[in-house]
Coordinates of C-alpha atoms and ligand atoms in Angstrom, one line a residue:
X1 CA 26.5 -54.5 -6.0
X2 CA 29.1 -51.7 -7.5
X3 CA 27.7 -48.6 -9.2
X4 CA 29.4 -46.5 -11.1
X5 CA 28.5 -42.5 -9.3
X6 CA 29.4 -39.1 -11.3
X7 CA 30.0 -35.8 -8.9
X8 CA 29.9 -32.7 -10.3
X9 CA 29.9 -29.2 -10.0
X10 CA 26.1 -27.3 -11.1
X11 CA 27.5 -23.6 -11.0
X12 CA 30.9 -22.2 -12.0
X13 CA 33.2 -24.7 -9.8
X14 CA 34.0 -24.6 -6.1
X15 CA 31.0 -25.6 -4.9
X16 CA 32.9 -28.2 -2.7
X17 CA 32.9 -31.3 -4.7
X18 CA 36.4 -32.0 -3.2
X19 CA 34.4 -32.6 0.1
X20 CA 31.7 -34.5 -1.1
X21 CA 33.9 -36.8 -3.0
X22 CA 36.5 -37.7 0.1
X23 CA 33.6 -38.2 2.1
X24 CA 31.6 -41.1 0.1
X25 CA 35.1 -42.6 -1.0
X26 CA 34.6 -45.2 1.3
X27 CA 32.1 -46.7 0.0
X28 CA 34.2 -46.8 -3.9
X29 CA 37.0 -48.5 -5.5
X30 CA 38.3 -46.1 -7.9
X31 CA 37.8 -42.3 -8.0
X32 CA 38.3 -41.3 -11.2
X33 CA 39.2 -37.6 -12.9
X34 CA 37.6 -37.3 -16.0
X35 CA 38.4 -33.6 -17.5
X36 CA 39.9 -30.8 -16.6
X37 CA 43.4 -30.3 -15.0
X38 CA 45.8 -28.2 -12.3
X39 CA 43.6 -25.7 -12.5
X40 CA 40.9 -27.3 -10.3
X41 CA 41.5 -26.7 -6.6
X42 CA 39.5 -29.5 -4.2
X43 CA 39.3 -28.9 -0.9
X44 CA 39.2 -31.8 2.1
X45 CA 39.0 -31.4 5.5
X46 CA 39.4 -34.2 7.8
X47 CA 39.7 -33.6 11.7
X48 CA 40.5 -29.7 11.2
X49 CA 43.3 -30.6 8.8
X50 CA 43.0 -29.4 5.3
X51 CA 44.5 -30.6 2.2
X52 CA 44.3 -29.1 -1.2
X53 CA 44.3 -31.4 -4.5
X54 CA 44.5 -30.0 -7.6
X55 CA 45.0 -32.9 -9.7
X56 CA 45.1 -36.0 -8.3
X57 CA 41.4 -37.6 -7.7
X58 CA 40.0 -36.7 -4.2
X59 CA 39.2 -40.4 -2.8
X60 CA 43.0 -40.9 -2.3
X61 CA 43.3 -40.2 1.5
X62 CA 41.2 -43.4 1.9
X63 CA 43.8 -45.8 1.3
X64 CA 42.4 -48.5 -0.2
X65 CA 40.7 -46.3 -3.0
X66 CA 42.9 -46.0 -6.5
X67 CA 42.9 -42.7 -7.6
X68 CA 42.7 -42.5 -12.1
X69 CA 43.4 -39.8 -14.1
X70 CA 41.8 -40.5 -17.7
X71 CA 42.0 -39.3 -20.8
X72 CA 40.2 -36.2 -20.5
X73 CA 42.8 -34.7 -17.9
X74 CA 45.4 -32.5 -19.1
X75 CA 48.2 -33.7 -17.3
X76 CA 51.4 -31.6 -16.0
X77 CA 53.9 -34.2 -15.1
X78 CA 55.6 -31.2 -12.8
X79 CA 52.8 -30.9 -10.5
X80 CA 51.6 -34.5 -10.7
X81 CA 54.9 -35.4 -8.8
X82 CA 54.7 -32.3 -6.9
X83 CA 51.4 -33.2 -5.2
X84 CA 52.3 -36.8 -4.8
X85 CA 55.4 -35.5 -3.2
X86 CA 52.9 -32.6 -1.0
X87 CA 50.8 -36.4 -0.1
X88 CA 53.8 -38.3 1.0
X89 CA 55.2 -35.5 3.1
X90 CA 51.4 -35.8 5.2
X91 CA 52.2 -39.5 5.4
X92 CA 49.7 -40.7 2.9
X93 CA 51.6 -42.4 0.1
X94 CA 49.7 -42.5 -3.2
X95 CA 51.8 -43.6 -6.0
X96 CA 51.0 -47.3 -5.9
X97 CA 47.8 -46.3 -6.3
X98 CA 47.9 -44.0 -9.5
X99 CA 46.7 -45.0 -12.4
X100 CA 47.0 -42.7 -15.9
X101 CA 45.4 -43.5 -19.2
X102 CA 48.2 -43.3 -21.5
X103 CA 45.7 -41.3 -23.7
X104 CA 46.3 -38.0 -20.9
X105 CA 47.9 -35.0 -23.0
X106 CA 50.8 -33.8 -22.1
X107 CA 50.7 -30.0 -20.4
X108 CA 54.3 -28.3 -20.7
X109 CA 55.8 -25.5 -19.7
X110 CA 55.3 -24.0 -23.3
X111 CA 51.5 -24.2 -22.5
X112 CA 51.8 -22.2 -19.5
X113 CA 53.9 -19.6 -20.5
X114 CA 51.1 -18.9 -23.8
X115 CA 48.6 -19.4 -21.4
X116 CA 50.0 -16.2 -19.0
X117 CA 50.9 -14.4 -22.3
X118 CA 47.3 -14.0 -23.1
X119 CA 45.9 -13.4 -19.7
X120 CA 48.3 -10.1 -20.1
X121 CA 46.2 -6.9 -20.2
X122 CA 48.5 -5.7 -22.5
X123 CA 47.8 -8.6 -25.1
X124 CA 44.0 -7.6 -24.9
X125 CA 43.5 -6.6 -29.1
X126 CA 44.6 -9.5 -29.9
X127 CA 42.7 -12.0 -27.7
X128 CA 40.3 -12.1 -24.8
X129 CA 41.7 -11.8 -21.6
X130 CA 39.6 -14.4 -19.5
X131 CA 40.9 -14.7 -16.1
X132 CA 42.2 -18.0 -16.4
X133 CA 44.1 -20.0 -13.8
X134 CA 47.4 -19.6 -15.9
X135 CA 48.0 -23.0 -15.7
X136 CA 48.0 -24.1 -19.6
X137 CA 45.2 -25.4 -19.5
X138 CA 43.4 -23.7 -22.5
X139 CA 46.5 -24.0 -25.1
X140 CA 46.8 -27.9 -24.3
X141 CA 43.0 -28.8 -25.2
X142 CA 44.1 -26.7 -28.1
X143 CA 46.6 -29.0 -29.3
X144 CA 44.2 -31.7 -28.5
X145 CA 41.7 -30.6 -30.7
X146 CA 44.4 -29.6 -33.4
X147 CA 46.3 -33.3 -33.5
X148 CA 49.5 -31.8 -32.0
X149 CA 49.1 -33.0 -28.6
X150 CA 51.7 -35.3 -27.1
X151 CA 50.0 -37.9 -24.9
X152 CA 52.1 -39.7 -21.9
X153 CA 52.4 -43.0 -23.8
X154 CA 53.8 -40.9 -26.6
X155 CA 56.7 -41.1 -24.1
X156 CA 57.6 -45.0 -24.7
X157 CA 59.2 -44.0 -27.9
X158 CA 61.1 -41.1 -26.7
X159 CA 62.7 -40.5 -30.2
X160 CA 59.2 -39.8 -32.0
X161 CA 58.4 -37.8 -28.6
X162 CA 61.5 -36.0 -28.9
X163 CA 61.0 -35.1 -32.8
X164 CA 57.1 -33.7 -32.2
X165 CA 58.1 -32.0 -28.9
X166 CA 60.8 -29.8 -30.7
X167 CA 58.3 -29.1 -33.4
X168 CA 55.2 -27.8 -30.8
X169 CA 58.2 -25.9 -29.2
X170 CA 59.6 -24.2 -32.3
X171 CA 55.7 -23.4 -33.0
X172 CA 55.1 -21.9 -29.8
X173 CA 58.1 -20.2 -30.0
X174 CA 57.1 -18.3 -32.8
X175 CA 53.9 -17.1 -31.2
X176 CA 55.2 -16.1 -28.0
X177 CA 58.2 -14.3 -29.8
X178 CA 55.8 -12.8 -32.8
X179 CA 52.8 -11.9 -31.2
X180 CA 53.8 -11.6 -27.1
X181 CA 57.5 -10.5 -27.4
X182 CA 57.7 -12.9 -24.5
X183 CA 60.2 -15.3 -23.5
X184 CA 60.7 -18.5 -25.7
X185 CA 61.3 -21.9 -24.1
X186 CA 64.3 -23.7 -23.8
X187 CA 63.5 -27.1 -25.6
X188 CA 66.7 -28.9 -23.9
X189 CA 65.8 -27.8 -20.5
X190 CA 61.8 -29.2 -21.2
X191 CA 63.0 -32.6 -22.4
X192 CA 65.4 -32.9 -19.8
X193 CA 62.7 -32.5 -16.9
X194 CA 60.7 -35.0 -18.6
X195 CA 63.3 -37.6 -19.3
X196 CA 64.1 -37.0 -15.0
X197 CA 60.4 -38.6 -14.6
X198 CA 59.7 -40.4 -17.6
X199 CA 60.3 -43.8 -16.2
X200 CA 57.7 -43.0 -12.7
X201 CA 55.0 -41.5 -14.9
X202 CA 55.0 -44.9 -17.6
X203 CA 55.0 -47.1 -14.0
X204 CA 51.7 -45.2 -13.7
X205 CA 50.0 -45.6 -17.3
X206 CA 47.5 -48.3 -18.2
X207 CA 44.3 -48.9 -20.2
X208 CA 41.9 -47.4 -18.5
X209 CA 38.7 -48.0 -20.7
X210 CA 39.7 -51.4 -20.1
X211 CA 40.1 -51.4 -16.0
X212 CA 37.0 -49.8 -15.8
X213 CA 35.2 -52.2 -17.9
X214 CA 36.7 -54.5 -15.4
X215 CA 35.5 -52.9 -12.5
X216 CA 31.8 -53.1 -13.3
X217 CA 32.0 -56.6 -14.0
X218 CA 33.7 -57.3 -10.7
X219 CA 30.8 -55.2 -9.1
X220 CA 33.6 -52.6 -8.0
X221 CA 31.9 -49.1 -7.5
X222 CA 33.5 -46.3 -9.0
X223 CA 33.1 -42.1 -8.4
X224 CA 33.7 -40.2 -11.3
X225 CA 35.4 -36.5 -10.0
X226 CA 34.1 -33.3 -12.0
X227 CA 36.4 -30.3 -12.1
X228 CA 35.2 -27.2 -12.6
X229 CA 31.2 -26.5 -12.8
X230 CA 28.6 -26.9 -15.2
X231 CA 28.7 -23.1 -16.5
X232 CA 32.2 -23.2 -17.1
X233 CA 32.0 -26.1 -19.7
X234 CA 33.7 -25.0 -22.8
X235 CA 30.1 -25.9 -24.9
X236 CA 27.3 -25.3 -22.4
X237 CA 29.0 -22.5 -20.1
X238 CA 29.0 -18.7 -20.5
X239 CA 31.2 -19.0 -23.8
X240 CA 34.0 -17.4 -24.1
X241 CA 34.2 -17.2 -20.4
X242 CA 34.8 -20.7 -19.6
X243 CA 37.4 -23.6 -19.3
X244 CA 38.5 -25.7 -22.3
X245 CA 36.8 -29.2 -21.3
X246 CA 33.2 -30.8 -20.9
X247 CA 33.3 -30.6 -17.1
X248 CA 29.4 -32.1 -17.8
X249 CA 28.0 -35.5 -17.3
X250 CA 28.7 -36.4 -20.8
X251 CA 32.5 -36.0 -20.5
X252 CA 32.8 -38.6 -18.1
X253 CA 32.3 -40.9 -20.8
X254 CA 34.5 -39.2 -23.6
X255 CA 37.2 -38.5 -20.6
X256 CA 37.6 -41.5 -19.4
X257 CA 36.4 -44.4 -21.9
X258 CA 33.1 -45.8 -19.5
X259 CA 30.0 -46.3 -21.7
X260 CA 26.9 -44.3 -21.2
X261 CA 25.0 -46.8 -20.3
X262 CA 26.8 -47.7 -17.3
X263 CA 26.3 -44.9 -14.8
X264 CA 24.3 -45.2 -12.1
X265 CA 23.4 -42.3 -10.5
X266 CA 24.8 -38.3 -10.8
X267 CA 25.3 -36.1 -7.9
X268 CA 25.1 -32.3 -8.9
X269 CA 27.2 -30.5 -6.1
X270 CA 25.4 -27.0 -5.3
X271 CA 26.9 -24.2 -3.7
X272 CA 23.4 -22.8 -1.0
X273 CA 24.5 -19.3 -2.6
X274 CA 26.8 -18.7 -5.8
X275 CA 30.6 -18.2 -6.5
X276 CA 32.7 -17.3 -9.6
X277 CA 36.4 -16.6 -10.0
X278 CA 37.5 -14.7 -12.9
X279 CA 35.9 -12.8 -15.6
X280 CA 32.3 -13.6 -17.5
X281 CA 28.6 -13.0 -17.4
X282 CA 27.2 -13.7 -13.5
X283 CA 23.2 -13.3 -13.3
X284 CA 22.8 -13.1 -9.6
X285 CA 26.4 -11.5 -8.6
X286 CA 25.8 -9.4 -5.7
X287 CA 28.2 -6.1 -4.7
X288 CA 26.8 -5.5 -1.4
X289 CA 27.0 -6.4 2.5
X290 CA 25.6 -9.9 1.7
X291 CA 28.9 -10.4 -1.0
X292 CA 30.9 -9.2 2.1
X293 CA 28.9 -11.4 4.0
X294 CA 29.6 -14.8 1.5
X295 CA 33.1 -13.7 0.9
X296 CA 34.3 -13.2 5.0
X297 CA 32.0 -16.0 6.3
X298 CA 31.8 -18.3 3.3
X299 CA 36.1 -17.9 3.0
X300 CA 36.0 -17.5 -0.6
X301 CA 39.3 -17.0 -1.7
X302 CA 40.1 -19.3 -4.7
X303 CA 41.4 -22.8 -4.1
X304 CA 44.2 -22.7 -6.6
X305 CA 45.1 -19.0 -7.5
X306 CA 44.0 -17.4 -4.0
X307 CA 41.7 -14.7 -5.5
X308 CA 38.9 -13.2 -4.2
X309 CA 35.5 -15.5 -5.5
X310 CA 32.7 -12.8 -6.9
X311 CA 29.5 -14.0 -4.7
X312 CA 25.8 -14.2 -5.4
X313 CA 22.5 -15.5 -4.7
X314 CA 21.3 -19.1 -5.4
X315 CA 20.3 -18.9 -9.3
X316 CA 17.8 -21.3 -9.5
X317 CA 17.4 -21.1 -13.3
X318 CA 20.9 -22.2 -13.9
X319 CA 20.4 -24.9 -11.9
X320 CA 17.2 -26.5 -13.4
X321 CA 19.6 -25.8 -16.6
X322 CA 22.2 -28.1 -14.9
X323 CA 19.7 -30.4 -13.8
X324 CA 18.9 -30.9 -17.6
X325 CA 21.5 -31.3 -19.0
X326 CA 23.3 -33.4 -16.4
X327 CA 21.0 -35.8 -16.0
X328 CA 20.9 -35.5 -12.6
X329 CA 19.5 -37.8 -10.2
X330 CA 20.0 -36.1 -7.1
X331 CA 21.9 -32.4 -5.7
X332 CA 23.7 -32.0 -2.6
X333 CA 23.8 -28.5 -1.5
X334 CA 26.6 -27.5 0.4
X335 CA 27.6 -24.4 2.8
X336 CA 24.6 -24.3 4.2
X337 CA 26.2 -23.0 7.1
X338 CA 26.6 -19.6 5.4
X339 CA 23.2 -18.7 5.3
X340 CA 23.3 -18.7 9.3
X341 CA 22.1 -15.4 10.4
X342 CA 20.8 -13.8 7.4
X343 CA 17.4 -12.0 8.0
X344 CA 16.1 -13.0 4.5
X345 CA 17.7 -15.6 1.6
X346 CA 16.9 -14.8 -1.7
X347 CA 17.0 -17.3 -4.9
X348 CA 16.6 -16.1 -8.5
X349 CA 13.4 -18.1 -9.9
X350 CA 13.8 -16.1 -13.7
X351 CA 15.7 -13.5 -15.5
X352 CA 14.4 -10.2 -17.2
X353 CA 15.6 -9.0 -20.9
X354 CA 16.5 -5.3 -21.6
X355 CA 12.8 -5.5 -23.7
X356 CA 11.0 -6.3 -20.3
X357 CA 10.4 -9.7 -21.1
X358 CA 10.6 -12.5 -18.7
X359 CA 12.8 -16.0 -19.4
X360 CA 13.1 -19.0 -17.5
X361 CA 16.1 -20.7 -19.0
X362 CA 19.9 -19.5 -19.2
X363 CA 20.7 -18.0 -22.9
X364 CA 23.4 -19.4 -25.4
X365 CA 25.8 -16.4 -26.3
X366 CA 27.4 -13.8 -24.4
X367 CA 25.6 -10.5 -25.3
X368 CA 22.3 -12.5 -24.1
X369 CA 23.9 -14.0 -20.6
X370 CA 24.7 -10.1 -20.2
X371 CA 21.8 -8.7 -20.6
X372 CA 19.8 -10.5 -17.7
X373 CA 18.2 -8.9 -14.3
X374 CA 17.5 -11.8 -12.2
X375 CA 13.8 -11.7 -10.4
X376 CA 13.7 -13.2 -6.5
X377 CA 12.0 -14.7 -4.8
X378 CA 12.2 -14.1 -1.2
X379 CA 11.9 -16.5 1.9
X380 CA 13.1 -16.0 5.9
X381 CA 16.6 -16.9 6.8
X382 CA 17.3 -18.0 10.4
X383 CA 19.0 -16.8 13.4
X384 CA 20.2 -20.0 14.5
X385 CA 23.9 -21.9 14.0
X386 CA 23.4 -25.1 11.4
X387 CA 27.3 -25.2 11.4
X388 CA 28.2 -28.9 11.9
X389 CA 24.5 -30.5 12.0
X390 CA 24.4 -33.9 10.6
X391 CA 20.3 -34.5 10.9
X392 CA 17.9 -33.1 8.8
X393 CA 15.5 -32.9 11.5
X394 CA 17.6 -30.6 13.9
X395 CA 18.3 -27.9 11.6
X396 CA 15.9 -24.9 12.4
X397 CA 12.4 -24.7 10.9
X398 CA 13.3 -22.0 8.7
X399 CA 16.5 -23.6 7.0
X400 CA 14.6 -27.1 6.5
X401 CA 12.1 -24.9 4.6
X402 CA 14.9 -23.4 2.7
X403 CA 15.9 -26.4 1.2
X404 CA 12.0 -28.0 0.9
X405 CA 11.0 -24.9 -1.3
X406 CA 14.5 -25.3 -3.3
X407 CA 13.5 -28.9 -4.4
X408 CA 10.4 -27.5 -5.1
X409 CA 11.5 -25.2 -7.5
X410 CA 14.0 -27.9 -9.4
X411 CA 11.7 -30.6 -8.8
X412 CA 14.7 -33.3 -7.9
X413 CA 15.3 -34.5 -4.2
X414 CA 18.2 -32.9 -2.6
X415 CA 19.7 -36.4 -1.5
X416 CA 22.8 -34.5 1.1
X417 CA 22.9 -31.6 3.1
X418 CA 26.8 -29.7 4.1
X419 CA 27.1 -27.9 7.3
X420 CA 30.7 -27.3 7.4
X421 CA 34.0 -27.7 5.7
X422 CA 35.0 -31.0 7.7
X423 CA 34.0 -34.4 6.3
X424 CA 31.9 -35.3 9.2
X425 CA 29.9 -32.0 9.0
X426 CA 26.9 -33.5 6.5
X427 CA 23.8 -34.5 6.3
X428 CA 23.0 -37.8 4.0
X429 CA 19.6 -38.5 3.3
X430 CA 20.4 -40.6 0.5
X431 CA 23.8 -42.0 0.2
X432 CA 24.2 -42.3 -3.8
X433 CA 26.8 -45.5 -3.4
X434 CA 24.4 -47.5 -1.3
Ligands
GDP501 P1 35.6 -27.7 -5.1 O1 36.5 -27.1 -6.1 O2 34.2 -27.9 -5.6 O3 36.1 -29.0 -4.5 O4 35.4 -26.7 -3.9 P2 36.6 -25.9 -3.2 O5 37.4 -26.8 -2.3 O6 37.4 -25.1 -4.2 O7 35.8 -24.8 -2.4 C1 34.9 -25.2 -1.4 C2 35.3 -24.5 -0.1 O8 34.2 -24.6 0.8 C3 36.4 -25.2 0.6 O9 37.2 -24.3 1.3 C4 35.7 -26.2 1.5 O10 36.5 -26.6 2.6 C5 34.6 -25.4 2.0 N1 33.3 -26.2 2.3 C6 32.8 -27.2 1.6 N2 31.6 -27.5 2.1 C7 31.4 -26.6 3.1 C8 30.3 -26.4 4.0 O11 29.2 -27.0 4.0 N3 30.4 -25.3 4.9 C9 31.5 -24.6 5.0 N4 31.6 -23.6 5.8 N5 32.6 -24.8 4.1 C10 32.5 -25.8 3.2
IMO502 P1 37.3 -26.5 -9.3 O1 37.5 -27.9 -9.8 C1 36.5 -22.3 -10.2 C2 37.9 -20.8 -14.1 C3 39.0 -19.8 -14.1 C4 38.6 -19.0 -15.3 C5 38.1 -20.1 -16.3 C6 39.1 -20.6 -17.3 O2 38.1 -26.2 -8.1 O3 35.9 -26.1 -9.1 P2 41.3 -22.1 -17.1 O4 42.5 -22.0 -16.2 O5 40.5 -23.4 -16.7 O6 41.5 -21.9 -18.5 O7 40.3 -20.9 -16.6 O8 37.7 -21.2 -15.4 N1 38.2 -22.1 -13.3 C7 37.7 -22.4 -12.1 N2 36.9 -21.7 -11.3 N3 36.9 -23.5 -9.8 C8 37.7 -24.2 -10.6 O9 38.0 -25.5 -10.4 C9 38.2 -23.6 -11.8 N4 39.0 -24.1 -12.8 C10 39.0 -23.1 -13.7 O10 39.0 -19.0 -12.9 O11 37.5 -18.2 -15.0
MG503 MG1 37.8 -25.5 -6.2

């Protein structure tokens, strides 16, 4: 019997859905990218070699599995053919095997360029500087949302494509000349790159509503790949510190054109501490040996942009946030590995206002997100290596307890367990595809 599984990401991305997703890709079909673009950086290990994927779905070193990008993906044709290329190079070819809605905007060099232009310190008065990947990927939800967007099957009619790309050009020429005395972009060298792969990307588009409708009546499973994390969606996130898409459960649906009604289970990836990369509000961000400890142990250096990932305690209140409004059916924490050899673990239980008072759930606007102390609650770490375990029963006494009292607290089963970057390094006590 298929089933149609959603991953995602429960904190602020990174939390190492990548892995997650490459290892239960045997058991699916299609793996399917729902929202979100280049900006997400998913990480697979297999046998001590590591690959990075930053759009293309993460099932696709399995190769039977068809990898779809829907609608909801902001698509740079550049890097799309880069990464295939970066696949085929490793021997793993992957463009048979590609499937794009033909409803994927468009991201263009014009979007990147007014994407950096803001991220400028300089440009602070007259936007917020957010710490953004620099990728585009703000400006082409923007168009999106504004009816400007040019879509990849806007490129079977390449006169009409031609006509609206020179006007989105001439427009972002004006800002970036105006407002950012920055560079403007060449409109002849932009439609000249996309006429070079015009014909390979339309070999890749088809109706994807429709192949997925097809999959669940042919019983095909089918994993549905967040990017990002819960707290960087653009409407239940720390606003304005966020990304531009619905990296929740309910963009699966609006990003890739399944109905609600057909998933079957979602997996909320959890990081056993907490990561963020770039600027916003960060309850449980920590500034002390145990940040040195996440960031040299834990490797946290950004996936995509190689910066150095802020580091704090598990916050269990966001969680039980992302829990809610995920409808999750199961988490899978992951590097638990990290915790190895930390005298005690703490995990924030609530938050405390300015005014003394005590809150249990995460706020909705920005001067509220920054005004929290998070309260602890303390428990004993362990001595012991659980680097590479794949039982639940071997792990020490004290790091089973860790994870006990943690479903506890969020009152949903923790259904897998990751000790270590590899695919084999895990612990499945449910498998979500079986
Ligand atoms: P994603 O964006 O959610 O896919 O996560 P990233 O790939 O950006 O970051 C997760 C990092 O942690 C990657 O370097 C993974 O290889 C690594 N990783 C994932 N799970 C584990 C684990 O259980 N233990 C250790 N030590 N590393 C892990
Ligand atoms: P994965 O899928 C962590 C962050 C950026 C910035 C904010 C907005 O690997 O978990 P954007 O370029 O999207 O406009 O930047 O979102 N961000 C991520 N942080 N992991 C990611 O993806 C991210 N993608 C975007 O750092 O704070
Ligand atoms: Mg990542």
């Amino acid at each position: 019997m298929g089933k149609n599984i959603v991953i995602l990401g429960t904190q602020w991305g990174d939390e190492g859905k990548g892995k997650i997703i490459d290892l239960l890709s045997p058991y699916a079909h299609y793996v399917v990218r729902f929202q979100g673009g280049h900006n997400a950086g998913h990480t697979l290990v297999v046998n001590g070699h590591k690959t990075i994927l930053h759009l293309l779905p993460s099932g696709l070193l399995h190769e039977h599995v068809i990898g779809i990008i829907g609608n909801g993906v902001v698509l740079s044709p550049v890097d799309l053919m880069n990464e295939i290329n970066m696949l085929k190079e490793q021997g793993v070819c992957v463009k048979d095997r590609i499937i794009i809605s033909e409803a994927a905007p468009l991201l263009l060099s014009y979007h990147i360029a007014m994407d950096k232009a803001r991220e400028k310190i300089i440009d602070k008065n007259i936007n917020l500087v957010i710490g953004t990947t620099g990728r585009g990927i703000g400006p082409v939800y923007e168009d999106q949302v504004a009816r400007r967007a040019l879509h990849i099957g806007d490129l079977k009619n390449i006169k009409c494509f031609s006509t609206y790309l020179k006007k989105n050009i001439d427009y972002y020429n004006f800002l970036l000349s105006n407002y950012y005395h920055e560079e403007t972009i060449n409109y002849d060298n932009v439609i000249k790159n996309i006429l070079e792969i015009r014909s390979d990307l339309l070999s890749m588009t088809k109706d994807v509503p429709e192949i997925l409708n097809m999959a669940c009546k042919n019983n095909h499973t089918v994993i549905f790949e967040g990017a990002q994390g819960t707290f960087l969606d653009i409407d239940h996130g720390t606003y304005p510190y966020v990304t531009s898409s619905n990296c929740t459960a309910g963009g699966v649906c609006s990003g890739s054109g399944i109905g609600p009604l057909s998933i079957n289970y979602i997996l909320g990836v959890t990081k056993c501490y907490t990561t963020r990369v770039g600027l916003g509000p960060f309850p449980t961000e920590l500034f002390d040996e145990i940040d040195l400890h996440f960031f040299n142990v834990g490797k946290e250096l950004g996936s995509s942009t190689g910066r150095r990932r802020r580091t704090g305690w598990l916050d269990i209140v966001a969680l039980r946030r992302s829990i809610k409004i995920n409808s999750l059916s199961g988490l899978c924490m992951t590097k638990l590995d990290i915790l190895d050899g930390l005298k005690n673990i703490k995990i924030c239980i609530a938050y405390k206002l300015s005014n003394g008072i005590e809150i249990t759930n995460t706020p909705f606007c920005i001067n509220d997100w920054n005004d929290l102390t998070p309260i602890y609650k303390t428990i004993p770490g362990w001595m012991e290596s659980t680097a590479g375990i794949k039982s639940f029963n071997l792990l020490p006494l004290a790091a089973q307890n860790y994870i006990l009292e943690i479903e506890r607290l969020v009152g949903i089963s923790i259904d897998m367990i990751s000790t270590g970057a590899d695919r084999t390094e895990t612990i499945i006590l449910k498998n979500p595809c079986i």
